[in-house]
Short mmCIF file of C-alpha atoms and ligand atoms in Angstrom, two decimals:
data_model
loop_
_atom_site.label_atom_id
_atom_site.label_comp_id
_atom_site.label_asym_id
_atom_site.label_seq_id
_atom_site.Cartn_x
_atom_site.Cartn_y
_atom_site.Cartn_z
CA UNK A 1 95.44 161.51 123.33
CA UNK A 2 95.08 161.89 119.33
CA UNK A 3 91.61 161.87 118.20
CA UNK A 4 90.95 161.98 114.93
CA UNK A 5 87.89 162.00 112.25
CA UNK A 6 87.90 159.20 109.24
CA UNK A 7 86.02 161.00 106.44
CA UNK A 8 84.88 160.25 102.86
CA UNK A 9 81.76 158.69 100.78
CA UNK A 10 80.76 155.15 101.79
CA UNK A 11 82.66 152.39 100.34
CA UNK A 12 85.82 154.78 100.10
CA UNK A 13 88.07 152.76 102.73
CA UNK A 14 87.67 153.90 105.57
CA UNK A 15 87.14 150.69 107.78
CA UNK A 16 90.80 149.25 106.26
CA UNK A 17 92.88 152.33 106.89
CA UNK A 18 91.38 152.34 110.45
CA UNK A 19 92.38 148.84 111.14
CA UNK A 20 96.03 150.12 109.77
CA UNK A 21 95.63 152.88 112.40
CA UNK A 22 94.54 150.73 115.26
CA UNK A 23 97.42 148.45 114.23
CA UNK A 24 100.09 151.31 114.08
CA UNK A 25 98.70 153.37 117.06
CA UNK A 26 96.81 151.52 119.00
CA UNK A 27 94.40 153.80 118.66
CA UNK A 28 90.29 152.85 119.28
CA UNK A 29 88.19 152.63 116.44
CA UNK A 30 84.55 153.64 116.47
CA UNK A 31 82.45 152.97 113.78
CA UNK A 32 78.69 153.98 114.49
CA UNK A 33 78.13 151.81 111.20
CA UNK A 34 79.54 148.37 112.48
CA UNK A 35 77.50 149.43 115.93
CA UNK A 36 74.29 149.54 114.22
CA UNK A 37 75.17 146.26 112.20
CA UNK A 38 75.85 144.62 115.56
CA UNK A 39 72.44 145.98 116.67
CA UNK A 40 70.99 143.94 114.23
CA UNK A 41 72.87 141.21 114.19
CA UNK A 42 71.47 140.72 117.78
CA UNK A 43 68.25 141.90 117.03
CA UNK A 44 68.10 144.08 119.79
CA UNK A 45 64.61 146.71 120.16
CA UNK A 46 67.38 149.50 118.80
CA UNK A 47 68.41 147.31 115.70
CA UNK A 48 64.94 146.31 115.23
CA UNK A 49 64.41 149.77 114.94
CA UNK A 50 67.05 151.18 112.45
CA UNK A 51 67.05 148.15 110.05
CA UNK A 52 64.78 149.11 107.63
CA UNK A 53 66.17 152.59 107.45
CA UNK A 54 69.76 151.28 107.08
CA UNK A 55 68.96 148.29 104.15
CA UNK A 56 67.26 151.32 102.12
CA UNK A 57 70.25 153.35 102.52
CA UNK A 58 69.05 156.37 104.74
CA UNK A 59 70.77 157.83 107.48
CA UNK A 60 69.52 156.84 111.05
CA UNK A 61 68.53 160.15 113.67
CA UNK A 62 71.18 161.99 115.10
CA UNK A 63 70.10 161.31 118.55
CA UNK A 64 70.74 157.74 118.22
CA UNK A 65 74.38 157.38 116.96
CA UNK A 66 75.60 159.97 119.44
CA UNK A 67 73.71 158.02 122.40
CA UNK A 68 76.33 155.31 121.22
CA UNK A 69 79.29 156.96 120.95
CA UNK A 70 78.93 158.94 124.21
CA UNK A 71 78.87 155.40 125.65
CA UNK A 72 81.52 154.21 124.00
CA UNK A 73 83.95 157.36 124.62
CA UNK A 74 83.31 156.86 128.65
CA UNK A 75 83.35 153.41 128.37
CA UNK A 76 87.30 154.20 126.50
CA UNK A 77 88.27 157.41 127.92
CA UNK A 78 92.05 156.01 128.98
CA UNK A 79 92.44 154.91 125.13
CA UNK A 80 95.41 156.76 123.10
CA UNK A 81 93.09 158.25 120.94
CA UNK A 82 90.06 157.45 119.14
CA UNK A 83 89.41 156.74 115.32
CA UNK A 84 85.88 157.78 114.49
CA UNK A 85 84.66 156.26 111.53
CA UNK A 86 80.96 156.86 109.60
CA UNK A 87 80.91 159.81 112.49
CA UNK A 88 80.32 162.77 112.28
CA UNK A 89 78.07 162.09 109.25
CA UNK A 90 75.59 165.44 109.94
CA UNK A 91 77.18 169.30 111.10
CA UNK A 92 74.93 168.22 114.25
CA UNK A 93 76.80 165.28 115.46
CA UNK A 94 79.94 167.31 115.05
CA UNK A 95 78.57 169.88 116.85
CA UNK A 96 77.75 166.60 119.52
CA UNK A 97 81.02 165.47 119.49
CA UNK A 98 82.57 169.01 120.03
CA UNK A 99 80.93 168.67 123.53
CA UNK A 100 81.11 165.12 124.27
CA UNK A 101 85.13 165.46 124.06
CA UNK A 102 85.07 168.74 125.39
CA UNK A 103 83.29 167.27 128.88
CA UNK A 104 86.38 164.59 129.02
CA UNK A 105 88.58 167.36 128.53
CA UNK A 106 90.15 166.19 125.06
CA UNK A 107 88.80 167.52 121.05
CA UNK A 108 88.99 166.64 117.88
CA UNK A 109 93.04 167.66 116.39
CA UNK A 110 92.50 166.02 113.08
CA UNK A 111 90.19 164.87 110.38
CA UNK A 112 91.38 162.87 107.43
CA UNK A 113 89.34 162.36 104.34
CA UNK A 114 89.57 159.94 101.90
CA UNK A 115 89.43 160.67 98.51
CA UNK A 116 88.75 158.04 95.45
CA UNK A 117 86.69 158.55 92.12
CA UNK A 118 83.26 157.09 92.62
CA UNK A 119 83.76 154.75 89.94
CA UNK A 120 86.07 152.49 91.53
CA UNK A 121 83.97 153.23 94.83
CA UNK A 122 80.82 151.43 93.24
CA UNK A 123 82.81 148.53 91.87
CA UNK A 124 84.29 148.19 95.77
CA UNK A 125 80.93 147.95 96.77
CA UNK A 126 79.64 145.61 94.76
CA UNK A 127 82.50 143.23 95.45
CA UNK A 128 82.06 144.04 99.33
CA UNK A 129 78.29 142.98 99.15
CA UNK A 130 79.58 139.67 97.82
CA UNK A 131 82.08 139.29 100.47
CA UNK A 132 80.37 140.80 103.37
CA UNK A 133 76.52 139.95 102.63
CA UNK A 134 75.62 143.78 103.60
CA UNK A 135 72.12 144.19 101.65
CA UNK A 136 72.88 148.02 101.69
CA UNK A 137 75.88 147.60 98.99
CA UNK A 138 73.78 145.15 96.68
CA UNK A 139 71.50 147.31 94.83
CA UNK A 140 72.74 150.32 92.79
CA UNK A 141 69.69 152.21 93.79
CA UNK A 142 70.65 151.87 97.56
CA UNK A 143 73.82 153.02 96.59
CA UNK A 144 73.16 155.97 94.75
CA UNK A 145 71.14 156.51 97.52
CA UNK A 146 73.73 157.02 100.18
CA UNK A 147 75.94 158.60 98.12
CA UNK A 148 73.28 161.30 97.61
CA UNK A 149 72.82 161.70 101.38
CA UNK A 150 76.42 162.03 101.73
CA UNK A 151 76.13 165.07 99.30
CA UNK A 152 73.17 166.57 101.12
CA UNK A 153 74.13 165.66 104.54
CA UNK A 154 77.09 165.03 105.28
CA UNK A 155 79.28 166.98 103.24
CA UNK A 156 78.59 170.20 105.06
CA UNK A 157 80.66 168.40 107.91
CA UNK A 158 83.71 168.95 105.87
CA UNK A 159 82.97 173.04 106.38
CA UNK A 160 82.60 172.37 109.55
CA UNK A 161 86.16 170.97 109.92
CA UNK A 162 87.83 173.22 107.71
CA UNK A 163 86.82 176.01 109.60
CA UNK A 164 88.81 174.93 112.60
CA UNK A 165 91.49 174.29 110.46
CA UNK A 166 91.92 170.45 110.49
CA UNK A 167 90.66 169.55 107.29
CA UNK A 168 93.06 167.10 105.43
CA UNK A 169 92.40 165.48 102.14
CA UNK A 170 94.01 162.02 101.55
CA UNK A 171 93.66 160.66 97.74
CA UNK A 172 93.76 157.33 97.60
CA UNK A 173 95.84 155.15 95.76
CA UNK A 174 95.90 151.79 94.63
CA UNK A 175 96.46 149.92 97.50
CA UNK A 176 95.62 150.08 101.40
CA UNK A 177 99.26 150.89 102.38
CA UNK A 178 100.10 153.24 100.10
CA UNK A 179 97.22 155.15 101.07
CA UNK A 180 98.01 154.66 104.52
CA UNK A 181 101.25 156.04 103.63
CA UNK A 182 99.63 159.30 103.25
CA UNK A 183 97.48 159.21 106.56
CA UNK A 184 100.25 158.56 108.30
CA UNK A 185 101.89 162.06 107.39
CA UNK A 186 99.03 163.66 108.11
CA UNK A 187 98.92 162.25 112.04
CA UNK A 188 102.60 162.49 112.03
CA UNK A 189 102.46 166.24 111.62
CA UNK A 190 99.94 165.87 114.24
CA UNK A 191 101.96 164.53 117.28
P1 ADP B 1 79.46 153.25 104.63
O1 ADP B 1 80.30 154.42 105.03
O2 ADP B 1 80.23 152.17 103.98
O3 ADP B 1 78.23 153.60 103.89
P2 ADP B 1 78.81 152.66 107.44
O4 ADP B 1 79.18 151.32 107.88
O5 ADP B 1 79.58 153.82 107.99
O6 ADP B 1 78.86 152.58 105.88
O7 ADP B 1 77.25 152.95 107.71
C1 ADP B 1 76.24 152.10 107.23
C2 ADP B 1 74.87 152.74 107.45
O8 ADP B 1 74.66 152.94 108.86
C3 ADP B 1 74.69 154.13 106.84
O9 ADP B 1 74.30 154.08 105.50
C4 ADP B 1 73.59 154.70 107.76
O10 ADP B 1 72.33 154.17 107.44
C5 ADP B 1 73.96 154.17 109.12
N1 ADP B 1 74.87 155.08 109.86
C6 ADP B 1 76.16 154.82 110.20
N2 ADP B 1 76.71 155.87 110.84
C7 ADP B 1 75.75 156.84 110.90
C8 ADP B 1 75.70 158.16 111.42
N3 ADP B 1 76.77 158.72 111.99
N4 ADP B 1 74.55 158.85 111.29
C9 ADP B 1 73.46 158.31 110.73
N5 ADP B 1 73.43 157.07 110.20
C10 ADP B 1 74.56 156.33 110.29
#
């Protein structure tokens, strides 16, 4: 089993180089941030109840997105290895996640992060509201918004990382699979 953490500001990529992964490795892919969006979609109580926070660009608690992936790792424990995606996003769900794989007798071996200038991140996400209809990539206030809880909140995971010593950077380039390129030399000095 390879599990590995998919790290970097929102908009940077990280959904299409873990479809690249899943497609190369077989590997699962979490994303706590489609979860949620499915939780709304379906209007369940629990998407009722992070909607507002996620349109306005805010993170959602801690004790909500690692109730969902704690399902979703028993619910997958036979998979190759799991992509995690949008999670970790605070030092205390890595600190969750630490234990959660511990329990199943498995870790974390890598984390990846992706690296492109925020300019070209901003013009991604305008394009992606466009495409995708998410309300949270629309506004340039909600943006900067979520870019300035990454700073705050969940940079400090990338500490957290480095001091076990699986930190990787990944700088993007200008298309998916030459960036991909890159992750994959990262995992493959991994397995
Ligand atoms: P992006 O990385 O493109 O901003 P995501 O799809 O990962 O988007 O997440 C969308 C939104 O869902 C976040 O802005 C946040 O409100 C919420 N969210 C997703 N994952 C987490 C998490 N691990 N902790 C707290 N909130 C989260």
């Amino acid at each position: 089993m390879l599990n590995i953490v998919l790290f970097g500001p929102p908009g940077v990529g990280k959904g299409t180089q873990a479809a690249l992964m899943v497609q190369h490795y077989g590997f699962k892919h979490l994303s706590t941030g489609d979860m949620l969006r499915n939780e709304i979609k379906n209007e369940t109580p629990l998407g009722k109840e992070v909607k507002q926070l996620i349109e306005s660009g805010f993170l959602v608690s801690d004790g909500i997105v690692i109730a969902l992936i704690k399902e979703q790792i028993a619910a997958y424990k036979d998979a190759k290895g799991f992509i995690f995606d949008g999670f970790p996003r605070t030092t205390v769900q890595a600190e969750s996640l630490d234990k959660m794989l511990e329990a199943q007798g498995t870790k974390i071996h890598v984390m990846i992060t992706l690296d492109v200038a925020q300019e070209i991140i901003i013009e991604r996400l305008q394009k992606r509201a466009v495409i995708e209809g998410r309300s949270d990539d629309a506004d340039l206030e909600i943006i900067r918004n979520r870019f300035e809880n990454y700073e705050k909140q969940t940079k400090p995971v990338m500490a957290y990382y480095s001091a076990q010593g699986k930190y990787h950077i990944a700088k993007c380039s200008d298309t998916p699979e030459s960036t991909f390129a890159v992750v994959e030399k990262i995992i493959a000095s991994h397995v």
